[in-house]
Amino acid sequence: MEVTLSVRRYNPDDKERPSWWQDYTVDVERTASVLDALIKVREEVDGSLSLRCSCRSAICGSCAMRVNGHAHLACNTKIIEASQDGSKIRVEPMGNAAVVKDLVVDMKMFWDKVRQVSPWLQPAGPEPAGEYTAPNEAMLHLAGVMSCIMCGACVSDCTSLEVDKNFIAPAALAKAYRFVADPRDAQTVERLRMLNEYSGIWDCTRCYECVQACPKGVAPMDRIMAMRDKAMEAGFTKTYGARHTDAFVDSIEHSGWLDELRLPIKTVGMFNLPKLMGFGPVGLRALMRGKMPPIFHTPVPNVKNVRRLFKKVRATQGREQK
Ligand code: SF4
Ligand code: SF4
Ligand code: FES
């Protein structure tokens, strides 16, 4: 079948064009992947096209790039899926990374962030004669996160990282979870203390992009949420993130819907005047557009059903912890 790839190109030596789109049409098998088509372009049409790949089997993680606007492994993305109606397939380098040339990006920031979470086991006590062992269930639970191939697809599409380059970002946070949840590790509290700071677990906006982008089902956002729970259980409850979570839950449990007026006040603290004044312009804009939340927050009808749900969830959690 014939397919047209529209590739976003960049050449640091080309001072005339910061970047440009170039179309390539090639003949490929119906079963071909986007990577197969790109390799064909490089070998038969334009040898100057740069891309990174190795295993061609979704194992090495080196061929991550944006296909039709979202990060994918090119070797794991079928042409017929990416171009269902025969349209052009848009191929770009990963986001949130400096482009070296064409589809090749600099992974330094990615690896720096992984290093930031100390991605190695830190057990306590004397070294055992054999291996450090862990219960089967614990390791089975970690198998999902351990299947990360460090491709960077999640980081490419992370909306938080897009606005704050300090955010540790999903891949490194998923890696952090791998050790936070490992029963052999003795640094859980220290790890959570670090992750609880600015740029850590509370800076995720829960946009789901990383869950969607991950080709290995690691679901980084779910790991981040699990670490938030663990951080609060470990007593790290004084952050804005933890207070926001508590205030959110309280509001829903109390009235069945969100009290948007009190949520920011409870999050930053009633006496935190500088922070509260920072909300002034937003409040004013909401007022002018008729979107100011009501001052008197009344419960929804049948709020007792919502409270019953909370009770049920808490009972289940209690049972799971036993
Ligand atoms: S869910 Fe959080 S970590 Fe994942 S992409 Fe969105 S902001 Fe980034
Ligand atoms: S979490 Fe998934 S998307 Fe992110 S680096 Fe690992 S395998 Fe790639
Ligand atoms: S080439 Fe190895 S994951 Fe795609």
XYZ file of C-alpha atoms and ligand atoms in Angstrom:
342
model
C 0.000 0.000 0.000
C 1.068 3.575 -0.605
C 1.458 5.849 2.390
C 2.474 9.472 2.806
C 4.435 10.496 5.859
C 4.566 14.155 6.719
C 7.746 14.463 8.753
C 8.743 17.446 10.876
C 12.368 18.024 10.041
C 15.096 20.016 11.734
C 18.724 20.448 10.855
C 20.883 22.521 13.208
C 23.158 23.397 10.262
C 20.296 24.841 8.236
C 20.247 28.431 9.434
C 17.463 29.452 7.021
C 14.714 27.218 8.440
C 14.101 26.602 12.145
C 12.114 23.474 11.176
C 9.923 22.384 8.284
C 7.459 19.692 7.190
C 8.478 17.326 4.425
C 6.214 14.782 2.740
C 7.467 11.356 1.662
C 5.356 8.787 -0.181
C 6.485 5.158 -0.063
C 5.081 1.732 -0.827
C 4.894 -0.557 2.204
C 3.223 -3.823 3.227
C -0.175 -3.480 4.906
C 1.388 -4.940 8.031
C 4.214 -2.366 8.110
C 4.845 -0.107 11.071
C 5.520 3.626 10.953
C 9.142 2.767 11.704
C 9.296 0.417 8.687
C 8.060 3.250 6.483
C 10.546 5.744 7.941
C 13.422 3.311 7.440
C 12.297 2.839 3.847
C 12.315 6.604 3.362
C 15.812 6.844 4.811
C 17.155 3.944 2.739
C 15.427 4.627 -0.583
C 14.318 8.249 -0.734
C 16.234 10.591 1.553
C 19.373 9.423 3.353
C 19.549 12.697 5.296
C 16.521 11.811 7.459
C 17.634 11.107 11.031
C 15.812 8.818 13.424
C 16.692 6.511 16.294
C 15.769 2.826 16.480
C 17.221 -0.532 17.376
C 15.115 -3.578 18.311
C 12.063 -2.893 16.076
C 10.088 -4.980 18.585
C 8.923 -2.477 21.259
C 11.688 -3.530 23.618
C 14.559 -1.053 23.483
C 12.469 2.132 23.745
C 14.590 4.097 21.292
C 12.023 4.832 18.554
C 9.562 6.949 20.567
C 8.230 9.878 18.555
C 4.966 11.706 17.999
C 2.666 10.109 15.467
C -0.413 12.187 14.619
C 0.227 14.402 17.625
C 0.754 11.790 20.334
C 3.841 9.924 21.518
C 4.143 6.311 20.347
C 6.811 3.753 19.646
C 7.112 3.973 15.854
C 7.906 0.252 15.631
C 4.730 -0.546 17.541
C 2.414 1.680 15.502
C 0.836 0.120 12.448
C 0.532 2.176 9.295
C -3.063 1.034 8.743
C -3.997 2.230 12.229
C -2.216 5.562 11.917
C -3.692 6.239 8.476
C -7.089 4.590 8.621
C -8.689 6.737 5.938
C -5.556 6.845 3.802
C -4.622 10.280 5.137
C -1.072 11.505 5.669
C 0.631 10.358 8.854
C 2.197 13.227 10.790
C 5.512 12.275 12.370
C 7.351 14.570 14.784
C 10.091 14.253 17.377
C 9.040 13.704 20.999
C 7.840 16.749 22.903
C 9.433 18.205 26.042
C 12.926 17.529 24.703
C 15.463 19.462 22.666
C 15.667 18.219 19.095
C 19.125 17.164 17.955
C 18.143 16.502 14.335
C 14.840 15.531 12.669
C 13.295 12.800 14.877
C 16.244 12.454 17.242
C 15.938 14.220 20.594
C 18.385 14.843 23.415
C 17.495 12.490 26.302
C 19.752 14.209 28.855
C 16.906 15.853 30.765
C 15.059 12.528 30.861
C 18.010 10.698 32.401
C 18.808 13.561 34.798
C 15.286 13.280 36.180
C 15.561 9.504 36.551
C 18.842 9.949 38.462
C 17.118 12.519 40.693
C 14.942 9.802 42.287
C 17.896 7.542 43.267
C 16.706 4.602 41.144
C 18.415 1.861 43.075
C 17.525 -0.287 46.072
C 18.656 1.085 49.443
C 18.115 -1.712 51.987
C 19.061 -1.440 55.664
C 20.846 -3.831 57.999
C 23.636 -6.281 57.319
C 23.969 -7.663 53.835
C 22.342 -11.116 53.576
C 24.476 -14.099 52.575
C 22.304 -14.634 49.468
C 19.969 -12.253 47.710
C 17.691 -9.607 49.212
C 14.375 -11.419 48.957
C 10.816 -10.050 48.841
C 7.375 -11.691 48.989
C 6.059 -12.848 45.617
C 2.946 -10.658 45.802
C 5.053 -7.540 46.345
C 7.157 -8.277 43.301
C 4.122 -9.194 41.219
C 2.632 -5.829 42.103
C 5.848 -4.163 40.968
C 6.067 -6.134 37.717
C 3.831 -3.600 35.967
C 6.045 -0.656 36.786
C 9.208 -2.663 36.191
C 8.168 -3.180 32.572
C 9.090 0.430 31.812
C 11.508 0.515 28.869
C 12.563 4.136 29.445
C 11.289 5.237 26.061
C 10.226 8.707 27.236
C 6.820 8.657 25.498
C 5.069 9.638 28.735
C 7.493 12.504 29.302
C 6.989 13.714 25.735
C 3.271 14.252 26.291
C 3.309 15.406 29.923
C 1.308 18.627 30.193
C 2.839 19.615 33.553
C 6.361 19.325 32.249
C 5.387 21.515 29.335
C 4.822 24.445 31.703
C 7.423 23.620 34.360
C 10.692 22.006 33.329
C 11.510 21.298 36.985
C 8.703 18.745 37.278
C 10.293 15.339 37.834
C 7.867 14.002 35.208
C 6.069 10.663 34.825
C 8.847 8.223 33.887
C 11.093 9.158 36.811
C 8.131 9.245 39.188
C 7.058 5.783 38.066
C 10.632 4.669 38.691
C 10.485 6.273 42.152
C 7.335 4.248 42.890
C 9.186 1.078 41.944
C 11.428 1.648 45.008
C 8.896 3.319 47.309
C 6.709 0.202 47.028
C 9.575 -2.284 47.277
C 9.416 -3.903 50.742
C 13.203 -4.351 50.759
C 13.897 -0.631 50.506
C 14.607 1.194 53.771
C 14.434 4.751 52.450
C 10.693 4.975 51.797
C 10.096 7.932 54.114
C 13.139 9.820 52.805
C 12.079 9.142 49.252
C 8.552 10.377 49.969
C 9.938 13.449 51.726
C 11.864 14.365 48.578
C 8.948 13.593 46.250
C 6.649 15.676 48.422
C 8.610 18.845 47.604
C 7.935 21.257 44.750
C 8.379 19.539 41.339
C 7.367 16.162 42.787
C 4.165 14.165 43.146
C 1.866 17.132 43.789
C 2.751 18.872 40.539
C 0.965 16.323 38.341
C -2.288 17.685 36.916
C -3.816 14.211 36.400
C -4.259 14.812 32.685
C -3.887 11.080 31.821
C -1.574 11.812 28.878
C 1.196 9.622 30.320
C -1.212 6.724 30.831
C -2.359 7.010 27.241
C 1.162 7.367 25.826
C 2.848 4.522 27.694
C 3.301 1.517 25.394
C 3.954 -0.830 28.313
C 0.988 -0.205 30.566
C 3.084 1.324 33.334
C 0.379 3.942 33.993
C 2.715 6.500 35.594
C -0.121 8.740 36.773
C -1.600 5.908 38.843
C 1.810 5.416 40.495
C 1.988 9.116 41.272
C -1.465 8.993 42.878
C -0.405 5.950 44.912
C 2.647 7.867 46.161
C 0.429 10.797 47.167
C -1.545 8.396 49.353
C 1.639 6.935 50.779
C 3.064 10.405 51.470
C -0.067 11.421 53.370
C -0.070 8.131 55.287
C 3.567 8.804 56.201
C 2.500 12.106 57.768
C 3.377 14.542 54.970
C 0.119 16.414 55.230
C 1.263 20.023 55.350
C 1.709 20.572 51.624
C -0.804 22.499 49.527
C -1.364 19.305 47.549
C -2.233 17.222 50.610
C -4.452 19.953 52.043
C -6.168 20.381 48.664
C -6.875 16.641 48.561
C -8.311 16.657 52.095
C -10.432 19.750 51.432
C -11.727 18.245 48.189
C -12.709 14.977 49.861
C -14.280 16.788 52.852
C -16.386 18.954 50.575
C -17.738 16.046 48.536
C -18.407 13.950 51.627
C -20.127 16.808 53.396
C -22.311 18.200 50.603
C -22.021 15.870 47.607
C -20.408 18.545 45.434
C -17.369 20.762 45.369
C -17.324 23.953 47.390
C -15.152 25.933 44.986
C -15.163 29.011 47.167
C -13.708 27.342 50.245
C -11.416 24.898 48.427
C -8.577 27.405 47.797
C -8.990 28.894 51.293
C -8.677 25.485 52.945
C -5.789 24.583 50.651
C -3.523 27.548 51.377
C -4.829 28.278 54.911
C -7.210 30.976 56.101
C -4.424 33.186 57.461
C -2.119 32.908 54.473
C -2.958 36.412 53.262
C -0.321 36.749 50.518
C -1.497 33.520 48.863
C -5.167 34.354 49.326
C -4.654 37.778 47.765
C -3.107 36.002 44.780
C -6.543 34.482 44.076
C -8.039 38.003 43.888
C -7.748 38.473 40.106
C -9.204 35.005 39.407
C -12.102 35.698 41.789
C -12.719 39.062 40.149
C -12.769 37.517 36.680
C -15.154 34.794 37.895
C -17.424 37.459 39.393
C -17.463 39.513 36.188
C -18.355 36.475 34.105
C -21.082 35.298 36.448
C -19.098 32.252 37.499
C -18.569 33.062 41.151
C -19.381 29.991 43.295
C -22.254 30.539 45.774
C -21.368 31.846 49.245
C -23.820 29.455 50.885
C -22.896 25.931 49.902
C -25.912 23.689 50.367
C -25.799 19.883 50.144
C -27.242 18.145 47.079
C -30.532 16.222 47.543
C -29.918 12.735 48.889
C -26.402 13.576 50.036
C -26.730 10.618 52.393
C -26.098 8.334 49.392
C -22.757 10.035 48.749
C -21.836 9.670 52.409
C -22.795 6.007 52.240
C -20.368 5.565 49.341
C -17.572 7.147 51.388
C -18.350 4.786 54.252
C -18.214 1.805 51.929
C -14.898 2.874 50.380
C -13.362 3.439 53.814
C -14.535 0.012 54.986
C -13.003 -1.591 51.881
C -9.736 0.280 52.422
C -9.694 -0.826 56.045
C -10.168 -4.442 54.960
C -7.394 -4.155 52.365
C -4.946 -2.744 54.892
C -5.532 -5.646 57.336
S -0.989 12.708 34.454
Fe 0.544 13.964 35.494
S 2.507 13.024 35.069
Fe 1.000 12.152 33.636
S 1.203 13.433 31.822
Fe -0.423 14.343 33.040
S 0.615 15.864 34.325
Fe 2.204 14.547 33.476
S 6.561 4.775 31.815
Fe 5.939 3.950 29.832
S 6.058 5.702 28.454
Fe 7.168 6.257 30.284
S 9.269 5.770 29.841
Fe 8.386 3.974 30.850
S 7.637 2.686 29.194
Fe 8.021 4.683 28.309
S 12.976 0.181 17.873
Fe 13.141 -0.595 19.898
S 11.293 0.043 20.785
Fe 11.051 0.619 18.729
